[in-house]
Coordinates of C-alpha atoms in Angstrom, one line a residue:
M125 CA 45.2 -218.1 236.8
A126 CA 41.7 -216.9 236.2
S127 CA 40.2 -213.5 236.9
S128 CA 36.8 -212.1 237.4
A129 CA 34.7 -212.2 234.3
G130 CA 32.6 -209.2 235.3
Q131 CA 32.2 -206.6 232.6
K132 CA 32.0 -202.8 232.7
V133 CA 28.9 -201.5 231.0
G134 CA 29.8 -198.4 229.0
P135 CA 29.3 -198.4 225.3
A136 CA 31.8 -196.4 223.2
S137 CA 30.4 -193.6 221.1
R138 CA 32.7 -193.8 218.1
G139 CA 35.1 -196.1 216.5
L140 CA 38.9 -195.9 216.0
A141 CA 38.3 -195.0 212.4
G142 CA 36.0 -192.1 213.4
S143 CA 32.8 -194.0 212.5
S144 CA 29.9 -193.8 214.9
H145 CA 27.5 -196.2 213.2
A146 CA 27.9 -200.0 212.8
P147 CA 26.2 -202.4 210.5
T148 CA 23.9 -205.2 211.8
V149 CA 25.9 -208.3 212.8
P150 CA 24.0 -211.4 211.5
G151 CA 25.9 -213.9 213.8
P152 CA 29.0 -214.5 215.9
S153 CA 31.4 -214.2 213.0
K154 CA 31.2 -212.0 209.9
N155 CA 33.4 -214.3 207.8
H156 CA 31.1 -216.9 206.2
R157 CA 32.3 -219.2 203.5
G158 CA 32.0 -222.7 202.2
R159 CA 34.2 -225.5 203.3
K160 CA 37.8 -225.1 202.4
P161 CA 39.7 -227.9 200.7
P162 CA 42.2 -229.8 202.9
I163 CA 45.6 -228.3 203.3
L164 CA 48.4 -230.8 202.4
I165 CA 52.1 -230.3 203.1
D166 CA 55.0 -232.7 203.5
N167 CA 57.1 -233.1 206.7
L168 CA 54.4 -231.7 209.0
E169 CA 52.0 -233.4 211.3
L170 CA 48.4 -232.9 210.0
V171 CA 45.8 -232.7 212.8
D172 CA 42.1 -232.6 212.1
F173 CA 40.0 -230.5 214.4
P174 CA 37.0 -232.5 215.8
A175 CA 34.0 -232.4 213.6
D176 CA 30.5 -231.3 214.7
I177 CA 31.7 -228.0 216.0
P178 CA 29.0 -225.3 215.6
A179 CA 28.1 -224.8 211.9
W180 CA 29.1 -221.2 211.8
A181 CA 32.7 -222.2 212.5
E182 CA 32.9 -224.4 209.3
P183 CA 35.4 -227.0 210.6
A184 CA 38.3 -227.6 208.2
Q185 CA 41.7 -229.0 208.3
L186 CA 44.5 -226.9 209.7
L187 CA 48.2 -227.7 209.9
F188 CA 49.5 -227.9 213.5
L189 CA 53.1 -228.5 214.4
K190 CA 54.0 -230.9 217.2
E191 CA 53.2 -229.9 220.7
V192 CA 55.6 -227.7 222.6
I193 CA 55.8 -226.9 226.3
F194 CA 56.0 -223.3 227.3
P195 CA 56.2 -221.8 230.8
A196 CA 53.0 -219.9 231.7
P197 CA 53.1 -216.1 232.3
P198 CA 54.3 -215.2 235.8
S199 CA 51.6 -215.0 238.5
Q200 CA 52.4 -211.3 239.0
L201 CA 53.9 -208.8 236.6
P202 CA 56.1 -206.0 238.1
V203 CA 54.1 -203.0 239.3
V204 CA 55.9 -199.8 240.3
K205 CA 54.0 -198.0 243.1
L206 CA 54.6 -194.3 243.2
T207 CA 54.8 -192.3 246.3
T208 CA 51.9 -189.9 246.3
D209 CA 51.4 -186.5 247.9
P210 CA 49.6 -187.0 251.2
R211 CA 48.2 -183.5 251.1
T212 CA 44.8 -183.5 249.3
P213 CA 43.7 -180.8 246.9
A214 CA 41.1 -179.6 249.5
Q215 CA 44.0 -178.7 251.8
Y216 CA 45.2 -176.2 249.3
D217 CA 41.8 -174.5 248.6
G218 CA 41.9 -172.4 251.7
L219 CA 45.6 -172.1 251.9
T220 CA 46.8 -168.8 253.3
A221 CA 50.1 -168.6 251.4
T222 CA 53.1 -167.0 252.9
A223 CA 56.3 -165.8 251.3
A224 CA 59.4 -167.3 253.0
T225 CA 62.1 -164.9 254.1
G226 CA 65.6 -165.8 255.4
K227 CA 66.4 -167.8 258.5
G228 CA 63.2 -169.8 258.5
K229 CA 61.0 -166.8 259.3
Q230 CA 57.8 -165.9 257.4
R231 CA 56.3 -162.6 256.4
A232 CA 52.5 -162.3 256.4
V233 CA 50.9 -161.3 253.1
P234 CA 49.3 -157.8 253.2
A235 CA 45.6 -158.3 253.1
I236 CA 44.3 -154.8 253.4
E237 CA 45.4 -152.1 251.0
D238 CA 46.8 -149.0 252.6
D239 CA 44.6 -146.1 251.4
S240 CA 46.1 -143.4 253.5
N241 CA 47.4 -140.3 251.7
Y242 CA 49.8 -139.4 254.4
G243 CA 48.5 -135.8 254.5
Q244 CA 49.2 -135.0 250.9
S245 CA 46.6 -133.8 248.4
Q246 CA 45.1 -136.2 245.8
S247 CA 46.4 -134.0 243.0
E248 CA 49.5 -131.9 242.8
E249 CA 47.8 -129.5 240.4
E250 CA 45.2 -128.7 242.9
E251 CA 47.8 -127.6 245.5
E252 CA 47.9 -123.9 245.9
A253 CA 49.8 -121.6 248.2
E254 CA 48.2 -121.6 251.7
E255 CA 47.5 -118.4 253.4
G256 CA 50.6 -116.9 254.7
E257 CA 52.8 -119.5 253.0
S258 CA 55.8 -118.4 251.2
A259 CA 56.9 -119.8 247.8
A260 CA 59.8 -121.6 249.5
Q261 CA 57.5 -123.2 252.0
R262 CA 55.1 -124.3 249.3
F263 CA 58.0 -125.9 247.3
Q264 CA 59.1 -127.8 250.4
R265 CA 55.6 -129.1 251.1
V266 CA 55.1 -130.3 247.5
Q267 CA 58.4 -132.1 247.5
R268 CA 57.6 -133.7 250.8
N269 CA 54.3 -134.9 249.4
K270 CA 56.0 -136.3 246.3
K271 CA 58.3 -138.4 248.5
L272 CA 55.5 -139.7 250.5
A273 CA 53.5 -140.6 247.4
K274 CA 56.6 -142.4 246.0
K275 CA 57.0 -144.3 249.2
K276 CA 53.3 -145.3 249.1
A277 CA 53.7 -146.5 245.5
N278 CA 56.8 -148.5 246.3
R279 CA 55.1 -150.0 249.4
A280 CA 52.1 -151.0 247.3
K281 CA 54.4 -152.5 244.6
A282 CA 56.3 -154.5 247.2
A283 CA 53.1 -155.7 248.8
A284 CA 51.8 -156.8 245.4
A285 CA 55.1 -158.6 244.7
I286 CA 55.0 -160.4 248.0
A287 CA 51.4 -161.4 247.5
H288 CA 52.1 -162.6 244.0
R289 CA 55.0 -164.7 245.2
A290 CA 53.0 -166.0 248.1
Q291 CA 50.3 -167.2 245.8
N292 CA 52.6 -168.7 243.2
D293 CA 55.7 -169.9 245.1
F294 CA 54.2 -173.2 246.2
S295 CA 53.6 -176.3 244.1
G296 CA 50.1 -177.2 245.3
H297 CA 48.9 -180.8 245.3
I298 CA 51.2 -183.0 243.2
P299 CA 49.1 -185.3 241.0
D300 CA 49.3 -188.9 241.9
G301 CA 50.4 -190.1 238.5
L302 CA 53.7 -188.1 238.6
G303 CA 55.2 -189.4 241.8
V304 CA 56.7 -187.6 244.8
K305 CA 60.2 -187.6 246.1
V306 CA 60.3 -187.6 249.9
W307 CA 63.6 -187.3 251.8
G308 CA 65.4 -185.7 254.7
P309 CA 64.5 -185.4 258.4
L310 CA 61.7 -183.0 257.6
D311 CA 60.2 -185.4 254.9
V312 CA 60.4 -182.8 252.2
K313 CA 57.9 -183.5 249.4
R314 CA 58.7 -182.5 245.9
L315 CA 57.6 -183.5 242.4
N316 CA 59.7 -186.4 241.1
S317 CA 61.7 -184.7 238.4
C318 CA 62.3 -188.0 236.5
F319 CA 58.9 -187.6 234.9
R320 CA 58.3 -191.4 234.6
G321 CA 61.4 -191.7 232.5
A322 CA 60.2 -189.3 229.8
L323 CA 63.3 -187.1 229.8
G324 CA 65.2 -186.6 226.5
P325 CA 68.7 -187.8 225.6
C326 CA 70.1 -184.4 226.5
C327 CA 69.1 -184.9 230.2
Y328 CA 70.6 -186.7 233.1
Y329 CA 68.5 -187.3 236.2
S330 CA 70.1 -187.7 239.6
S331 CA 67.9 -189.9 241.8
L332 CA 70.0 -189.0 244.8
T333 CA 69.1 -185.3 244.7
N334 CA 66.0 -185.3 242.4
T335 CA 67.9 -182.9 240.1
V336 CA 67.8 -182.8 236.3
F337 CA 71.0 -181.7 234.4
V338 CA 71.0 -180.8 230.7
G339 CA 73.6 -180.4 228.0
A340 CA 77.2 -180.2 229.1
D341 CA 76.1 -180.2 232.8
A342 CA 74.5 -183.6 232.2
N343 CA 77.7 -185.1 230.9
R344 CA 79.7 -183.8 233.9
A345 CA 77.1 -185.0 236.3
A346 CA 76.9 -188.5 234.7
A347 CA 80.7 -188.8 234.6
F348 CA 81.0 -187.8 238.3
K349 CA 78.2 -190.2 239.4
F350 CA 79.7 -193.2 237.5
S351 CA 83.2 -192.6 238.7
S352 CA 82.6 -191.7 242.4
G353 CA 79.1 -193.2 243.0
Q354 CA 78.0 -189.8 244.4
S355 CA 75.8 -187.1 243.1
A356 CA 77.3 -184.1 241.4
K357 CA 76.8 -180.7 242.9
V358 CA 74.2 -178.5 241.3
P359 CA 75.9 -175.9 239.0
G360 CA 76.3 -172.5 240.5
T361 CA 75.0 -170.7 237.5
K362 CA 72.1 -168.3 237.6
V363 CA 69.9 -170.8 235.8
Y364 CA 70.0 -173.2 238.7
Q365 CA 69.4 -170.4 241.2
F366 CA 66.0 -169.9 239.5
A367 CA 65.4 -173.7 239.0
R368 CA 67.1 -175.3 242.0
W369 CA 66.3 -178.9 240.9
G370 CA 66.5 -178.3 237.1
F371 CA 62.8 -177.9 236.5
P372 CA 60.9 -175.0 238.1
G373 CA 58.6 -176.5 240.8
T374 CA 56.3 -173.5 241.2
P375 CA 54.7 -170.9 238.9
Y376 CA 56.8 -168.2 240.5
K377 CA 60.1 -170.1 239.7
L378 CA 58.8 -170.7 236.2
E379 CA 58.3 -167.0 235.7
R380 CA 61.8 -166.1 237.0
L381 CA 63.4 -168.7 234.8
Y382 CA 61.6 -167.4 231.8
K383 CA 62.6 -163.8 232.5
Y384 CA 66.2 -164.9 232.8
Y385 CA 66.0 -166.9 229.6
A386 CA 64.4 -163.9 227.8
N387 CA 67.2 -161.5 228.9
P388 CA 69.4 -160.9 225.8
H389 CA 72.5 -160.0 227.9
I390 CA 73.0 -163.3 229.7
P391 CA 75.9 -165.6 228.7
Q392 CA 75.1 -167.8 225.7
R393 CA 75.7 -171.0 227.6
N394 CA 73.2 -170.0 230.3
H395 CA 70.8 -169.0 227.6
I396 CA 71.0 -172.5 226.1
V397 CA 70.6 -174.3 229.4
A398 CA 67.6 -172.2 230.4
Y399 CA 66.0 -173.0 227.0
M400 CA 66.6 -176.7 227.3
L401 CA 65.0 -176.9 230.7
L402 CA 62.0 -174.9 229.6
S403 CA 61.5 -176.8 226.4
E404 CA 62.0 -180.2 228.1
L405 CA 59.3 -179.3 230.7
K406 CA 57.0 -178.0 228.0
D407 CA 57.5 -181.1 225.9
F408 CA 56.5 -183.3 228.8
T409 CA 53.6 -181.2 229.7
Q410 CA 52.2 -181.3 226.2
H411 CA 52.5 -185.1 226.1
C412 CA 50.7 -186.0 229.4
D413 CA 47.1 -186.1 230.4
V414 CA 45.7 -182.8 231.7
A415 CA 44.8 -184.6 235.0
L416 CA 48.5 -184.9 235.7
H417 CA 49.3 -181.2 235.3
D418 CA 50.4 -179.4 238.5
R419 CA 50.1 -175.7 238.9
T420 CA 53.4 -175.0 237.1
M421 CA 52.4 -177.1 234.1
T422 CA 48.9 -175.5 234.0
L423 CA 50.5 -172.1 233.7
L424 CA 53.0 -173.3 231.1
C425 CA 50.1 -174.4 228.9
S426 CA 47.7 -171.5 229.5
D427 CA 50.0 -168.5 229.3
P428 CA 50.8 -167.5 225.7
V429 CA 54.1 -166.1 226.7
Y430 CA 55.5 -169.6 226.8
R431 CA 54.0 -170.7 223.5
D432 CA 56.9 -170.0 221.2
L433 CA 60.3 -170.4 222.8
V434 CA 63.2 -169.1 220.6
N435 CA 65.9 -171.8 220.2
P436 CA 69.3 -170.2 220.8
M437 CA 71.2 -173.3 219.7
Q438 CA 73.4 -172.9 216.6
G439 CA 74.3 -176.5 215.9
L440 CA 74.6 -180.0 217.3
E441 CA 77.6 -179.0 219.3
D442 CA 75.3 -177.0 221.5
L443 CA 73.0 -180.0 222.1
S444 CA 75.6 -182.1 224.1
Y445 CA 74.0 -185.5 224.3
V446 CA 74.9 -187.6 227.3
E447 CA 77.9 -189.7 226.0
K448 CA 78.0 -193.4 225.9
R449 CA 81.3 -193.5 227.8
H450 CA 79.3 -192.4 230.9
I451 CA 77.1 -195.5 230.9
P452 CA 77.6 -197.9 233.9
L453 CA 79.9 -200.8 232.9
R454 CA 77.3 -203.4 234.1
F455 CA 75.1 -202.4 231.2
L456 CA 77.8 -202.9 228.6
R457 CA 79.3 -205.9 226.8
V458 CA 82.3 -206.3 224.5
K459 CA 81.6 -207.9 221.1
D460 CA 84.0 -210.3 219.3
D461 CA 85.5 -207.4 217.3
G462 CA 86.3 -205.6 220.5
V463 CA 83.5 -203.0 220.1
T464 CA 81.6 -202.0 223.2
A465 CA 77.8 -202.3 222.9
L466 CA 74.8 -202.3 225.1
R467 CA 73.5 -205.5 226.6
V468 CA 70.1 -205.0 225.1
T469 CA 70.6 -206.8 221.8
R470 CA 69.4 -210.2 223.0
T471 CA 66.3 -211.1 221.1
P472 CA 63.3 -212.6 223.0
D473 CA 63.6 -216.4 223.4
P474 CA 60.9 -218.2 221.3
N475 CA 60.9 -221.0 223.8
V476 CA 59.8 -218.6 226.5
P477 CA 57.1 -216.6 224.7
F478 CA 55.7 -215.0 227.8
D479 CA 58.9 -213.4 229.0
L480 CA 57.2 -210.0 228.7
D481 CA 60.0 -208.1 230.3
Q482 CA 62.4 -209.2 227.5
I483 CA 59.9 -208.5 224.8
A484 CA 59.3 -205.0 226.2
Q485 CA 63.1 -204.3 226.4
Y486 CA 63.8 -205.4 222.9
A487 CA 60.7 -203.7 221.4
L488 CA 61.7 -200.5 223.2
I489 CA 65.0 -200.3 221.3
F490 CA 64.1 -201.9 218.0
G491 CA 60.3 -202.0 217.6
R492 CA 59.0 -198.7 218.9
P493 CA 56.1 -197.0 217.0
G494 CA 57.6 -194.9 214.1
M495 CA 60.5 -197.2 213.5
E496 CA 60.9 -199.2 210.3
N497 CA 60.2 -202.5 212.1
T498 CA 57.4 -201.4 214.5
W499 CA 55.9 -204.2 216.5
Q500 CA 52.2 -203.7 215.9
G501 CA 49.7 -203.8 218.7
I502 CA 52.0 -202.8 221.6
A503 CA 50.8 -199.6 223.3
V504 CA 53.7 -197.1 224.1
D505 CA 53.2 -193.8 225.8
F506 CA 55.4 -190.7 225.6
A507 CA 57.3 -191.9 228.7
Y508 CA 58.2 -195.0 226.6
R509 CA 56.3 -197.3 228.9
M510 CA 54.5 -200.2 227.4
H511 CA 51.1 -201.5 228.5
W512 CA 51.1 -205.0 230.0
R513 CA 47.8 -206.0 228.3
T514 CA 49.2 -205.3 224.9
L515 CA 52.5 -207.1 225.6
F516 CA 50.5 -210.1 226.8
G517 CA 48.3 -210.1 223.6
F518 CA 51.4 -209.8 221.4
A519 CA 53.1 -212.7 223.2
L520 CA 49.9 -214.9 223.1
C521 CA 49.5 -214.5 219.3
R522 CA 53.2 -215.2 218.7
A523 CA 53.1 -218.3 220.9
L524 CA 50.2 -219.8 218.9
C525 CA 51.8 -219.3 215.5
A526 CA 54.7 -221.2 214.0
N527 CA 57.5 -219.2 212.4
S528 CA 56.8 -218.8 208.7
A529 CA 56.6 -216.0 206.1
G530 CA 52.9 -215.8 206.8
K531 CA 53.1 -215.4 210.5
T532 CA 52.4 -211.7 210.4
T533 CA 49.1 -212.4 208.6
L534 CA 48.1 -215.0 211.2
V535 CA 48.9 -212.7 214.0
R536 CA 46.9 -209.9 212.4
R537 CA 43.9 -212.1 212.2
M538 CA 44.2 -213.1 215.8
A539 CA 44.5 -209.5 216.9
L540 CA 41.3 -208.7 215.0
V541 CA 39.5 -211.5 216.9
M542 CA 40.8 -210.2 220.2
A543 CA 39.5 -206.7 219.4
R544 CA 35.9 -207.9 219.3
P545 CA 34.4 -208.4 222.8
G546 CA 32.6 -211.7 223.4
L547 CA 33.5 -213.4 220.2
Y548 CA 35.6 -216.1 221.8
R549 CA 33.2 -216.4 224.7
E550 CA 30.3 -217.1 222.3
A551 CA 32.4 -219.8 220.6
I552 CA 33.0 -221.5 224.0
D553 CA 29.3 -221.4 224.8
A554 CA 28.5 -223.0 221.5
F555 CA 31.2 -225.6 222.1
N556 CA 29.7 -226.5 225.4
K557 CA 26.3 -227.0 223.9
V558 CA 27.7 -229.5 221.3
Y559 CA 30.0 -231.6 223.5
D560 CA 29.2 -233.5 226.6
E561 CA 32.5 -232.6 228.2
P562 CA 32.6 -228.9 228.7
F563 CA 35.5 -226.7 227.5
A564 CA 38.5 -226.9 229.9
A565 CA 41.1 -224.1 229.9
Q566 CA 44.7 -224.6 230.7
Y567 CA 46.5 -222.1 233.0
G568 CA 49.9 -223.6 233.7
P569 CA 52.4 -223.5 235.3
Q570 CA 53.4 -225.3 232.0
L571 CA 51.4 -224.7 228.8
T572 CA 51.0 -227.3 226.1
I573 CA 50.8 -225.3 222.9
T574 CA 50.2 -226.8 219.4
Q575 CA 51.3 -224.0 217.1
V576 CA 49.4 -223.5 213.8
H577 CA 51.0 -223.3 210.5
V578 CA 49.4 -222.2 207.2
P579 CA 51.4 -222.4 203.9
D580 CA 52.2 -219.0 202.4
D581 CA 49.9 -219.6 199.4
K582 CA 47.0 -220.4 201.8
V583 CA 47.5 -217.8 204.5
R584 CA 44.9 -215.4 203.0
N585 CA 42.2 -218.1 203.7
F586 CA 43.0 -218.0 207.4
L587 CA 39.9 -216.2 208.9
D588 CA 38.2 -215.6 212.2
D589 CA 36.7 -219.1 212.5
D590 CA 40.2 -220.5 212.1
V591 CA 41.5 -218.3 214.9
I592 CA 38.6 -219.6 217.1
R593 CA 39.5 -223.2 216.4
V594 CA 43.2 -222.6 217.2
L595 CA 42.2 -221.0 220.5
L596 CA 39.8 -223.8 221.4
Y597 CA 42.3 -226.5 220.3
N598 CA 44.9 -225.1 222.6
H599 CA 42.5 -224.6 225.5
I600 CA 43.2 -220.9 225.8
P601 CA 41.3 -219.4 228.8
V602 CA 38.6 -216.9 227.8
E603 CA 40.0 -214.5 230.5
W604 CA 43.2 -214.4 228.6
V605 CA 41.5 -213.4 225.3
D606 CA 39.5 -210.8 227.2
H607 CA 42.7 -209.5 228.8
A608 CA 44.3 -209.2 225.3
Y609 CA 41.4 -207.0 224.1
T610 CA 43.7 -203.9 224.5
Y611 CA 46.2 -205.5 222.2
G612 CA 43.5 -205.8 219.5
V613 CA 42.3 -202.2 220.0
V614 CA 45.8 -200.8 219.7
Y615 CA 46.5 -202.9 216.6
L616 CA 43.4 -201.4 215.0
E617 CA 44.3 -197.9 216.0
Q618 CA 47.9 -198.2 214.7
Q619 CA 46.5 -199.3 211.3
F620 CA 44.3 -196.3 211.1
H621 CA 47.2 -194.1 212.2
H622 CA 49.7 -195.5 209.7
P623 CA 48.0 -197.9 207.2
T624 CA 49.9 -200.9 206.0
M625 CA 47.1 -202.2 203.8
S626 CA 43.5 -201.5 202.8
L627 CA 41.5 -200.1 205.7
D628 CA 38.2 -201.7 204.6
I629 CA 38.7 -204.8 206.8
F630 CA 39.8 -202.8 209.8
R631 CA 36.7 -200.5 209.5
E632 CA 34.4 -203.5 209.4
V633 CA 36.1 -205.0 212.5
D634 CA 36.0 -201.7 214.3
N635 CA 32.3 -201.2 213.6
E636 CA 31.6 -204.7 214.9
R637 CA 33.7 -203.9 218.0
L638 CA 31.5 -201.0 218.7
E639 CA 28.3 -203.1 218.5
R640 CA 29.8 -205.7 220.8
L641 CA 30.8 -203.1 223.3
Q642 CA 27.1 -202.2 223.5
L643 CA 26.3 -205.8 224.3
Y644 CA 29.2 -206.9 226.5
G645 CA 31.0 -203.8 227.7
T646 CA 34.8 -203.5 227.9
P647 CA 36.4 -206.9 228.5
A648 CA 37.8 -207.2 232.0
A649 CA 41.5 -207.2 232.6
I650 CA 43.4 -209.7 234.8
P651 CA 44.6 -207.4 237.7
Q652 CA 47.9 -209.1 238.2
W653 CA 48.8 -208.5 234.5
D654 CA 47.4 -205.0 234.1
G655 CA 49.0 -201.5 234.0
W656 CA 52.1 -200.1 232.4
C657 CA 55.6 -201.6 232.2
E658 CA 57.9 -199.0 233.8
L659 CA 61.4 -198.5 232.5
T660 CA 64.3 -199.9 234.5
E661 CA 67.5 -198.1 235.0
E662 CA 69.0 -200.2 232.2
D663 CA 66.1 -199.5 229.9
H664 CA 66.5 -195.8 230.6
Y665 CA 70.2 -195.7 229.7
C666 CA 69.9 -197.9 226.6
L667 CA 67.0 -195.8 225.3
M668 CA 68.8 -192.5 226.1
F669 CA 71.8 -193.5 223.9
K670 CA 69.6 -195.0 221.2
R671 CA 67.6 -191.8 220.9
A672 CA 70.8 -189.8 220.9
E673 CA 72.0 -191.8 217.9
E674 CA 68.6 -191.4 216.2
S675 CA 68.5 -187.6 216.8
A676 CA 72.0 -187.2 215.4
A677 CA 71.0 -189.0 212.3
G678 CA 67.9 -186.8 211.9
F679 CA 65.5 -189.7 212.7
F680 CA 62.6 -189.0 215.1
P681 CA 60.2 -192.0 215.6
K682 CA 58.0 -190.0 217.9
A683 CA 57.0 -187.8 215.0
D684 CA 55.6 -190.6 212.9
G685 CA 54.5 -193.3 215.4
L686 CA 51.4 -193.6 217.5
Y687 CA 52.2 -192.8 221.1
Y688 CA 49.7 -192.4 223.9
Y689 CA 49.6 -189.5 226.3
I690 CA 51.1 -190.2 229.7
G691 CA 48.2 -191.1 232.0
M692 CA 45.9 -192.1 229.1
D693 CA 44.0 -195.5 229.0
P694 CA 44.6 -197.2 225.7
N695 CA 41.4 -199.1 225.8

């Protein structure tokens, strides 16, 4: 399957390493060297790449294993389409807000301030006895004026409170990237409280009612849902009176929940629940793009009163992670020793290298950024979604390399080639000028791949031109390498974030990447394989319990790994 080869012209201003200047590139590849001696090894098929390939590629002998047949990537990767708010931001600009009262009625917001003094003087000190007025009469008049002034002040205060609520007790336009829940005969529209699956292990989200439960309430709600199949009722505590669906949906409800949380006389349990809801909402807000902030999130970030929330928890017993016994049975399996475990432990099948769903599920649990065995090059955001372009690049590199101790080095070199726009395209153009028969790419449905193998003591000699020959030899489409550009960029960025070796080579590649962006623009994506891989229900539960185990052990991968803000483009 091919995609449009059109490029976006928009040079980047600075590199991933913070460098804004790049050296002059003398030719298509920066790795020039003399001819390498032939590589010899027993029990492997030795394949010579055709001679007379362009001189800069320096053809040499590589070891290729025998051909293997792989299924091609699916024609369309899963794409989750979110329900969006049909009301545009412009519809809110001139909104005359009203404050709801009981029984469906509405009370208009006072627009004109009442300046009447109701007959009393502006200052009590100026009041003197009127002619013929006795002391008792004067006392009664002063007291009457005080009552009238108090009524005026109370009325002004009530009007200000109504106006404040009217201006703050509506959500405004819900950003498209967050999703909207619509249900009921009136098509009620509310922000999807699942937050793209970014909720922590102390939370349980009910999709039936769009409600978030935390702590002990989360355990009860999960147990009730899994035993009865129905949604648990919202707790009748004061906390959920201020935040009906767990998270406050308007600035007014946020203010009320915070005032309740700040009250030192409320029960300790309610204090903890209010804190968990506020801190979870704050954590999500700080880890998503500003363009995704609604009115409540904007207030949460801008008002300094919410900056430092005091944690009332005294130990792990107050945290109340959702327990594994509440997980649906269809997501569990029983091991040989009788221990119940999650069904996520199946490793990706090497014979199906483009099973991107399985790669994503396995990497989510065992290869996330910040973990000991991080799978380099895969972009993960704070909602634990993985980008399809990086998963594709990861799978393509693994499919082309035979299993060996040096496979990581070969994959790294392939990632660095993919990070430089136009490098492979230039090689194909040069190939077509040399050979009468033009380069022909293979697209499937079955791929014939000849995996490359380099002995461990020779793997350091595997450079850019070797990667080009492997790609050409396997007839890899140029659109696929362009699509894998994001994988190369993320691989570079992860190295700068958490170096695993000297950064000199990565700085050199990044500088060349900037120059090539000036020439070619950002490589085009294949639309059917673009976007983020959304978490399934199984992914959500498995990750929730995995994070609970990590948190109990004091291990927090998010603190060390490179995660992208929700709504951010990793390119």
